[in-house]
Amino acid sequence: MIKIEHLVKNYGSNCAVDDISCEIAAGETVGFLGPNGAGKSTTMNILTGYLSATSGRVSVDGIDMLRDPIGAKKLIGYLPEQPPVYPDMTVDEYLNFNYDLKGCTFDREAHIAEICEVVKISDVRKRLIRNLSKGYRQRVGVAQALIGDPPVIIFDEPTVGLDPKQIIEIRSLIRTLGKNHTVLLSTHILGEVAAVCDRIVIINKGKIVADEKTENITRVVENNRRFNVKVCGPQKDVLETIKSIPGVSFAEAQTQRDGEAYIFTVESDMTSDVRKKLFFTMAERGWAIVGLETVGMSLEDIFISVVDQTEREKTTTHRYERTAKKRVQRSRNALETELAENMVKDAAAKREEDAKSEIDE
């Protein structure tokens, strides 16, 4: 549905988007992530036709954004970070204005009523937008994006500034829209992506540095390879013994204690479940295990690890920044680092494959 080919955007000598290529299939919900200044907003502005690219091509359902911008834009509903609402209009007036602006041909009353029902704003249609809460204004912004029933919906930080209840409601709405639309979601909230997206694309320094199915990440995140264990015994000896158990890939002692017990974080390799071995090994030495709990991986740490991986490729990094990154990396748990490395390698391999196919053509 959306095809991006070798997209480049320069602002003078600054390259905001550096040779991005990506495809989003019809009916797919994709999370578009990246740190501030990574090129997310620039890319989304090019996708919606707000900005022109320095080079490259963007097409929506086969329609080139540069050659037929009106035709491509008719297929897109866009909610920017700040909803483009007019506070002195009522909700009805604003939605009817957008209906006319888009040249919509559906039955006006039925179409607007249906959208208001979907986004749950039917009870505020006669109210001035200025008198609505931020959550309701956000919903009105979503409603204007749905006018004309475009097959592609693009959201830029749709839950910024909302309270927890409103965030849950907006996420539920995005999941509903994803059943019948292609959705591109830009956000800094990793839990949001895991909750609503089929796929995660991470951009940094203008390049796509990771592109992975959410279910693949979630499957690794929710495994039982990492757990915290509480053991009554001498901390140093217990830690050395845990590290010697076959299948343990990482172990460290935590700073906190639980009564007489020390807490240890343990990770096993991909093929091992070391909990039974751990139990019998501790029992042989007379060290009681008084607690064991599975610890999930952190999506936030995966994201930071991916960004760190690409940052370390920059040889011009300031010495202080390099030292800081080493401290961060040492504190990062092994599984997040492992997954991040694989995601970055896969993205780099895909870029090389795309470049090779271009040469062959």
PDB file of N, CA and C in Angstrom, residues 149-217:
ATOM      1  N   ASP A 149     -13.118   7.996   4.381  1.00  0.00           N
ATOM      2  CA  ASP A 149     -12.706   6.593   4.534  1.00  0.00           C
ATOM      3  C   ASP A 149     -11.437   6.275   3.748  1.00  0.00           C
ATOM      4  N   PRO A 150     -10.340   7.003   4.007  1.00  0.00           N
ATOM      5  CA  PRO A 150      -9.080   6.721   3.285  1.00  0.00           C
ATOM      6  C   PRO A 150      -8.518   5.373   3.711  1.00  0.00           C
ATOM      7  N   PRO A 151      -7.904   4.645   2.789  1.00  0.00           N
ATOM      8  CA  PRO A 151      -7.357   3.323   3.136  1.00  0.00           C
ATOM      9  C   PRO A 151      -6.100   3.394   3.989  1.00  0.00           C
ATOM     10  N   VAL A 152      -5.413   4.555   4.010  1.00  0.00           N
ATOM     11  CA  VAL A 152      -4.177   4.720   4.782  1.00  0.00           C
ATOM     12  C   VAL A 152      -4.398   5.775   5.871  1.00  0.00           C
ATOM     13  N   ILE A 153      -4.071   5.425   7.117  1.00  0.00           N
ATOM     14  CA  ILE A 153      -4.183   6.354   8.240  1.00  0.00           C
ATOM     15  C   ILE A 153      -2.794   6.532   8.847  1.00  0.00           C
ATOM     16  N   ILE A 154      -2.377   7.789   9.010  1.00  0.00           N
ATOM     17  CA  ILE A 154      -1.065   8.093   9.589  1.00  0.00           C
ATOM     18  C   ILE A 154      -1.255   8.902  10.868  1.00  0.00           C
ATOM     19  N   PHE A 155      -0.710   8.398  11.969  1.00  0.00           N
ATOM     20  CA  PHE A 155      -0.812   9.059  13.267  1.00  0.00           C
ATOM     21  C   PHE A 155       0.579   9.467  13.744  1.00  0.00           C
ATOM     22  N   ASP A 156       0.735  10.719  14.142  1.00  0.00           N
ATOM     23  CA  ASP A 156       1.999  11.209  14.694  1.00  0.00           C
ATOM     24  C   ASP A 156       1.794  11.533  16.171  1.00  0.00           C
ATOM     25  N   GLU A 157       2.330  10.687  17.056  1.00  0.00           N
ATOM     26  CA  GLU A 157       2.217  10.847  18.507  1.00  0.00           C
ATOM     27  C   GLU A 157       0.762  11.065  18.935  1.00  0.00           C
ATOM     28  N   PRO A 158      -0.137  10.117  18.677  1.00  0.00           N
ATOM     29  CA  PRO A 158      -1.559  10.342  18.948  1.00  0.00           C
ATOM     30  C   PRO A 158      -1.941  10.383  20.417  1.00  0.00           C
ATOM     31  N   THR A 159      -1.064   9.906  21.331  1.00  0.00           N
ATOM     32  CA  THR A 159      -1.441   9.857  22.748  1.00  0.00           C
ATOM     33  C   THR A 159      -0.639  10.819  23.622  1.00  0.00           C
ATOM     34  N   VAL A 160       0.102  11.745  23.011  1.00  0.00           N
ATOM     35  CA  VAL A 160       0.895  12.691  23.796  1.00  0.00           C
ATOM     36  C   VAL A 160      -0.026  13.573  24.636  1.00  0.00           C
ATOM     37  N   GLY A 161       0.258  13.654  25.933  1.00  0.00           N
ATOM     38  CA  GLY A 161      -0.492  14.541  26.811  1.00  0.00           C
ATOM     39  C   GLY A 161      -1.812  13.990  27.309  1.00  0.00           C
ATOM     40  N   LEU A 162      -2.144  12.748  26.953  1.00  0.00           N
ATOM     41  CA  LEU A 162      -3.406  12.168  27.389  1.00  0.00           C
ATOM     42  C   LEU A 162      -3.229  11.442  28.721  1.00  0.00           C
ATOM     43  N   ASP A 163      -4.338  11.332  29.476  1.00  0.00           N
ATOM     44  CA  ASP A 163      -4.266  10.586  30.733  1.00  0.00           C
ATOM     45  C   ASP A 163      -4.368   9.086  30.427  1.00  0.00           C
ATOM     46  N   PRO A 164      -4.072   8.221  31.410  1.00  0.00           N
ATOM     47  CA  PRO A 164      -4.033   6.774  31.145  1.00  0.00           C
ATOM     48  C   PRO A 164      -5.325   6.232  30.540  1.00  0.00           C
ATOM     49  N   LYS A 165      -6.479   6.695  30.991  1.00  0.00           N
ATOM     50  CA  LYS A 165      -7.754   6.217  30.447  1.00  0.00           C
ATOM     51  C   LYS A 165      -7.892   6.609  28.978  1.00  0.00           C
ATOM     52  N   GLN A 166      -7.539   7.867  28.664  1.00  0.00           N
ATOM     53  CA  GLN A 166      -7.628   8.330  27.281  1.00  0.00           C
ATOM     54  C   GLN A 166      -6.654   7.572  26.377  1.00  0.00           C
ATOM     55  N   ILE A 167      -5.449   7.261  26.911  1.00  0.00           N
ATOM     56  CA  ILE A 167      -4.463   6.505  26.130  1.00  0.00           C
ATOM     57  C   ILE A 167      -5.011   5.133  25.766  1.00  0.00           C
ATOM     58  N   ILE A 168      -5.635   4.462  26.735  1.00  0.00           N
ATOM     59  CA  ILE A 168      -6.215   3.144  26.479  1.00  0.00           C
ATOM     60  C   ILE A 168      -7.301   3.237  25.416  1.00  0.00           C
ATOM     61  N   GLU A 169      -8.115   4.286  25.480  1.00  0.00           N
ATOM     62  CA  GLU A 169      -9.205   4.452  24.512  1.00  0.00           C
ATOM     63  C   GLU A 169      -8.659   4.692  23.105  1.00  0.00           C
ATOM     64  N   ILE A 170      -7.623   5.539  22.982  1.00  0.00           N
ATOM     65  CA  ILE A 170      -7.032   5.818  21.668  1.00  0.00           C
ATOM     66  C   ILE A 170      -6.363   4.558  21.111  1.00  0.00           C
ATOM     67  N   ARG A 171      -5.684   3.795  21.965  1.00  0.00           N
ATOM     68  CA  ARG A 171      -5.064   2.545  21.508  1.00  0.00           C
ATOM     69  C   ARG A 171      -6.123   1.581  20.995  1.00  0.00           C
ATOM     70  N   SER A 172      -7.229   1.481  21.712  1.00  0.00           N
ATOM     71  CA  SER A 172      -8.320   0.601  21.287  1.00  0.00           C
ATOM     72  C   SER A 172      -8.862   1.049  19.937  1.00  0.00           C
ATOM     73  N   LEU A 173      -8.973   2.358  19.756  1.00  0.00           N
ATOM     74  CA  LEU A 173      -9.460   2.898  18.484  1.00  0.00           C
ATOM     75  C   LEU A 173      -8.492   2.560  17.345  1.00  0.00           C
ATOM     76  N   ILE A 174      -7.195   2.689  17.590  1.00  0.00           N
ATOM     77  CA  ILE A 174      -6.199   2.376  16.557  1.00  0.00           C
ATOM     78  C   ILE A 174      -6.266   0.905  16.183  1.00  0.00           C
ATOM     79  N   ARG A 175      -6.435   0.036  17.188  1.00  0.00           N
ATOM     80  CA  ARG A 175      -6.572  -1.402  16.897  1.00  0.00           C
ATOM     81  C   ARG A 175      -7.796  -1.669  16.021  1.00  0.00           C
ATOM     82  N   THR A 176      -8.898  -0.966  16.319  1.00  0.00           N
ATOM     83  CA  THR A 176     -10.114  -1.116  15.527  1.00  0.00           C
ATOM     84  C   THR A 176      -9.882  -0.660  14.090  1.00  0.00           C
ATOM     85  N   LEU A 177      -9.225   0.488  13.927  1.00  0.00           N
ATOM     86  CA  LEU A 177      -8.955   1.011  12.589  1.00  0.00           C
ATOM     87  C   LEU A 177      -8.030   0.082  11.816  1.00  0.00           C
ATOM     88  N   GLY A 178      -7.095  -0.564  12.522  1.00  0.00           N
ATOM     89  CA  GLY A 178      -6.139  -1.437  11.864  1.00  0.00           C
ATOM     90  C   GLY A 178      -6.759  -2.659  11.211  1.00  0.00           C
ATOM     91  N   LYS A 179      -8.009  -2.986  11.570  1.00  0.00           N
ATOM     92  CA  LYS A 179      -8.672  -4.137  10.963  1.00  0.00           C
ATOM     93  C   LYS A 179      -9.054  -3.872   9.513  1.00  0.00           C
ATOM     94  N   ASN A 180      -9.288  -2.588   9.170  1.00  0.00           N
ATOM     95  CA  ASN A 180      -9.767  -2.252   7.829  1.00  0.00           C
ATOM     96  C   ASN A 180      -8.912  -1.203   7.123  1.00  0.00           C
ATOM     97  N   HIS A 181      -7.828  -0.759   7.745  1.00  0.00           N
ATOM     98  CA  HIS A 181      -6.992   0.273   7.158  1.00  0.00           C
ATOM     99  C   HIS A 181      -5.513  -0.107   7.298  1.00  0.00           C
ATOM    100  N   THR A 182      -4.692   0.536   6.491  1.00  0.00           N
ATOM    101  CA  THR A 182      -3.246   0.487   6.694  1.00  0.00           C
ATOM    102  C   THR A 182      -2.893   1.638   7.619  1.00  0.00           C
ATOM    103  N   VAL A 183      -2.231   1.347   8.744  1.00  0.00           N
ATOM    104  CA  VAL A 183      -1.966   2.363   9.764  1.00  0.00           C
ATOM    105  C   VAL A 183      -0.461   2.508   9.982  1.00  0.00           C
ATOM    106  N   LEU A 184       0.016   3.746   9.953  1.00  0.00           N
ATOM    107  CA  LEU A 184       1.401   4.062  10.299  1.00  0.00           C
ATOM    108  C   LEU A 184       1.367   4.927  11.549  1.00  0.00           C
ATOM    109  N   LEU A 185       2.024   4.458  12.601  1.00  0.00           N
ATOM    110  CA  LEU A 185       1.951   5.102  13.912  1.00  0.00           C
ATOM    111  C   LEU A 185       3.338   5.514  14.363  1.00  0.00           C
ATOM    112  N   SER A 186       3.529   6.822  14.580  1.00  0.00           N
ATOM    113  CA  SER A 186       4.795   7.315  15.123  1.00  0.00           C
ATOM    114  C   SER A 186       4.601   7.615  16.607  1.00  0.00           C
ATOM    115  N   THR A 187       5.468   7.080  17.441  1.00  0.00           N
ATOM    116  CA  THR A 187       5.341   7.287  18.879  1.00  0.00           C
ATOM    117  C   THR A 187       6.680   7.054  19.566  1.00  0.00           C
ATOM    118  N   HIS A 188       6.808   7.587  20.794  1.00  0.00           N
ATOM    119  CA  HIS A 188       7.976   7.309  21.627  1.00  0.00           C
ATOM    120  C   HIS A 188       7.653   6.263  22.688  1.00  0.00           C
ATOM    121  N   ILE A 189       6.386   5.856  22.770  1.00  0.00           N
ATOM    122  CA  ILE A 189       5.952   4.946  23.823  1.00  0.00           C
ATOM    123  C   ILE A 189       6.017   3.511  23.309  1.00  0.00           C
ATOM    124  N   LEU A 190       7.006   2.760  23.781  1.00  0.00           N
ATOM    125  CA  LEU A 190       7.233   1.420  23.260  1.00  0.00           C
ATOM    126  C   LEU A 190       6.093   0.473  23.583  1.00  0.00           C
ATOM    127  N   GLY A 191       5.483   0.635  24.757  1.00  0.00           N
ATOM    128  CA  GLY A 191       4.355  -0.215  25.110  1.00  0.00           C
ATOM    129  C   GLY A 191       3.185  -0.029  24.171  1.00  0.00           C
ATOM    130  N   GLU A 192       3.048   1.159  23.667  1.00  0.00           N
ATOM    131  CA  GLU A 192       1.984   1.473  22.713  1.00  0.00           C
ATOM    132  C   GLU A 192       2.172   0.681  21.429  1.00  0.00           C
ATOM    133  N   VAL A 193       3.412   0.621  20.971  1.00  0.00           N
ATOM    134  CA  VAL A 193       3.719  -0.127  19.754  1.00  0.00           C
ATOM    135  C   VAL A 193       3.429  -1.610  19.947  1.00  0.00           C
ATOM    136  N   ALA A 194       3.856  -2.153  21.066  1.00  0.00           N
ATOM    137  CA  ALA A 194       3.634  -3.574  21.330  1.00  0.00           C
ATOM    138  C   ALA A 194       2.152  -3.892  21.407  1.00  0.00           C
ATOM    139  N   ALA A 195       1.354  -2.915  21.856  1.00  0.00           N
ATOM    140  CA  ALA A 195      -0.074  -3.145  22.045  1.00  0.00           C
ATOM    141  C   ALA A 195      -0.862  -3.121  20.745  1.00  0.00           C
ATOM    142  N   VAL A 196      -0.449  -2.306  19.775  1.00  0.00           N
ATOM    143  CA  VAL A 196      -1.307  -2.100  18.600  1.00  0.00           C
ATOM    144  C   VAL A 196      -0.655  -2.419  17.251  1.00  0.00           C
ATOM    145  N   CYS A 197       0.666  -2.577  17.199  1.00  0.00           N
ATOM    146  CA  CYS A 197       1.341  -2.669  15.892  1.00  0.00           C
ATOM    147  C   CYS A 197       1.710  -4.102  15.512  1.00  0.00           C
ATOM    148  N   ASP A 198       1.659  -4.373  14.209  1.00  0.00           N
ATOM    149  CA  ASP A 198       2.083  -5.668  13.680  1.00  0.00           C
ATOM    150  C   ASP A 198       3.582  -5.699  13.425  1.00  0.00           C
ATOM    151  N   ARG A 199       4.174  -4.527  13.272  1.00  0.00           N
ATOM    152  CA  ARG A 199       5.577  -4.450  12.851  1.00  0.00           C
ATOM    153  C   ARG A 199       6.206  -3.190  13.421  1.00  0.00           C
ATOM    154  N   ILE A 200       7.505  -3.242  13.686  1.00  0.00           N
ATOM    155  CA  ILE A 200       8.240  -2.102  14.238  1.00  0.00           C
ATOM    156  C   ILE A 200       9.362  -1.724  13.284  1.00  0.00           C
ATOM    157  N   VAL A 201       9.406  -0.447  12.915  1.00  0.00           N
ATOM    158  CA  VAL A 201      10.493   0.095  12.103  1.00  0.00           C
ATOM    159  C   VAL A 201      11.168   1.190  12.925  1.00  0.00           C
ATOM    160  N   ILE A 202      12.488   1.059  13.127  1.00  0.00           N
ATOM    161  CA  ILE A 202      13.237   2.044  13.915  1.00  0.00           C
ATOM    162  C   ILE A 202      14.169   2.808  12.989  1.00  0.00           C
ATOM    163  N   ILE A 203      14.126   4.129  13.080  1.00  0.00           N
ATOM    164  CA  ILE A 203      14.980   4.990  12.269  1.00  0.00           C
ATOM    165  C   ILE A 203      15.913   5.772  13.194  1.00  0.00           C
ATOM    166  N   ASN A 204      17.158   5.927  12.772  1.00  0.00           N
ATOM    167  CA  ASN A 204      18.127   6.718  13.532  1.00  0.00           C
ATOM    168  C   ASN A 204      19.121   7.344  12.559  1.00  0.00           C
ATOM    169  N   LYS A 205      19.422   8.625  12.777  1.00  0.00           N
ATOM    170  CA  LYS A 205      20.344   9.343  11.901  1.00  0.00           C
ATOM    171  C   LYS A 205      19.909   9.256  10.431  1.00  0.00           C
ATOM    172  N   GLY A 206      18.587   9.247  10.223  1.00  0.00           N
ATOM    173  CA  GLY A 206      18.069   9.255   8.863  1.00  0.00           C
ATOM    174  C   GLY A 206      18.051   7.913   8.171  1.00  0.00           C
ATOM    175  N   LYS A 207      18.445   6.832   8.851  1.00  0.00           N
ATOM    176  CA  LYS A 207      18.469   5.500   8.237  1.00  0.00           C
ATOM    177  C   LYS A 207      17.576   4.536   9.019  1.00  0.00           C
ATOM    178  N   ILE A 208      16.990   3.580   8.319  1.00  0.00           N
ATOM    179  CA  ILE A 208      16.266   2.511   8.991  1.00  0.00           C
ATOM    180  C   ILE A 208      17.283   1.538   9.572  1.00  0.00           C
ATOM    181  N   VAL A 209      17.285   1.412  10.890  1.00  0.00           N
ATOM    182  CA  VAL A 209      18.283   0.575  11.564  1.00  0.00           C
ATOM    183  C   VAL A 209      17.689  -0.717  12.105  1.00  0.00           C
ATOM    184  N   ALA A 210      16.368  -0.846  12.067  1.00  0.00           N
ATOM    185  CA  ALA A 210      15.727  -2.092  12.489  1.00  0.00           C
ATOM    186  C   ALA A 210      14.333  -2.158  11.873  1.00  0.00           C
ATOM    187  N   ASP A 211      13.943  -3.360  11.470  1.00  0.00           N
ATOM    188  CA  ASP A 211      12.624  -3.577  10.873  1.00  0.00           C
ATOM    189  C   ASP A 211      12.228  -5.004  11.214  1.00  0.00           C
ATOM    190  N   GLU A 212      11.289  -5.165  12.146  1.00  0.00           N
ATOM    191  CA  GLU A 212      10.986  -6.495  12.655  1.00  0.00           C
ATOM    192  C   GLU A 212       9.508  -6.620  12.984  1.00  0.00           C
ATOM    193  N   LYS A 213       8.958  -7.825  12.812  1.00  0.00           N
ATOM    194  CA  LYS A 213       7.591  -8.105  13.215  1.00  0.00           C
ATOM    195  C   LYS A 213       7.480  -8.015  14.737  1.00  0.00           C
ATOM    196  N   THR A 214       6.416  -7.375  15.211  1.00  0.00           N
ATOM    197  CA  THR A 214       6.229  -7.221  16.652  1.00  0.00           C
ATOM    198  C   THR A 214       6.135  -8.571  17.345  1.00  0.00           C
ATOM    199  N   GLU A 215       5.476  -9.527  16.709  1.00  0.00           N
ATOM    200  CA  GLU A 215       5.311 -10.843  17.331  1.00  0.00           C
ATOM    201  C   GLU A 215       6.647 -11.533  17.538  1.00  0.00           C
ATOM    202  N   ASN A 216       7.620 -11.289  16.645  1.00  0.00           N
ATOM    203  CA  ASN A 216       8.940 -11.894  16.809  1.00  0.00           C
ATOM    204  C   ASN A 216       9.655 -11.324  18.022  1.00  0.00           C
ATOM    205  N   ILE A 217       9.524  -9.993  18.199  1.00  0.00           N
ATOM    206  CA  ILE A 217      10.138  -9.361  19.367  1.00  0.00           C
ATOM    207  C   ILE A 217       9.420  -9.793  20.630  1.00  0.00           C
TER     208      ILE A 217
END
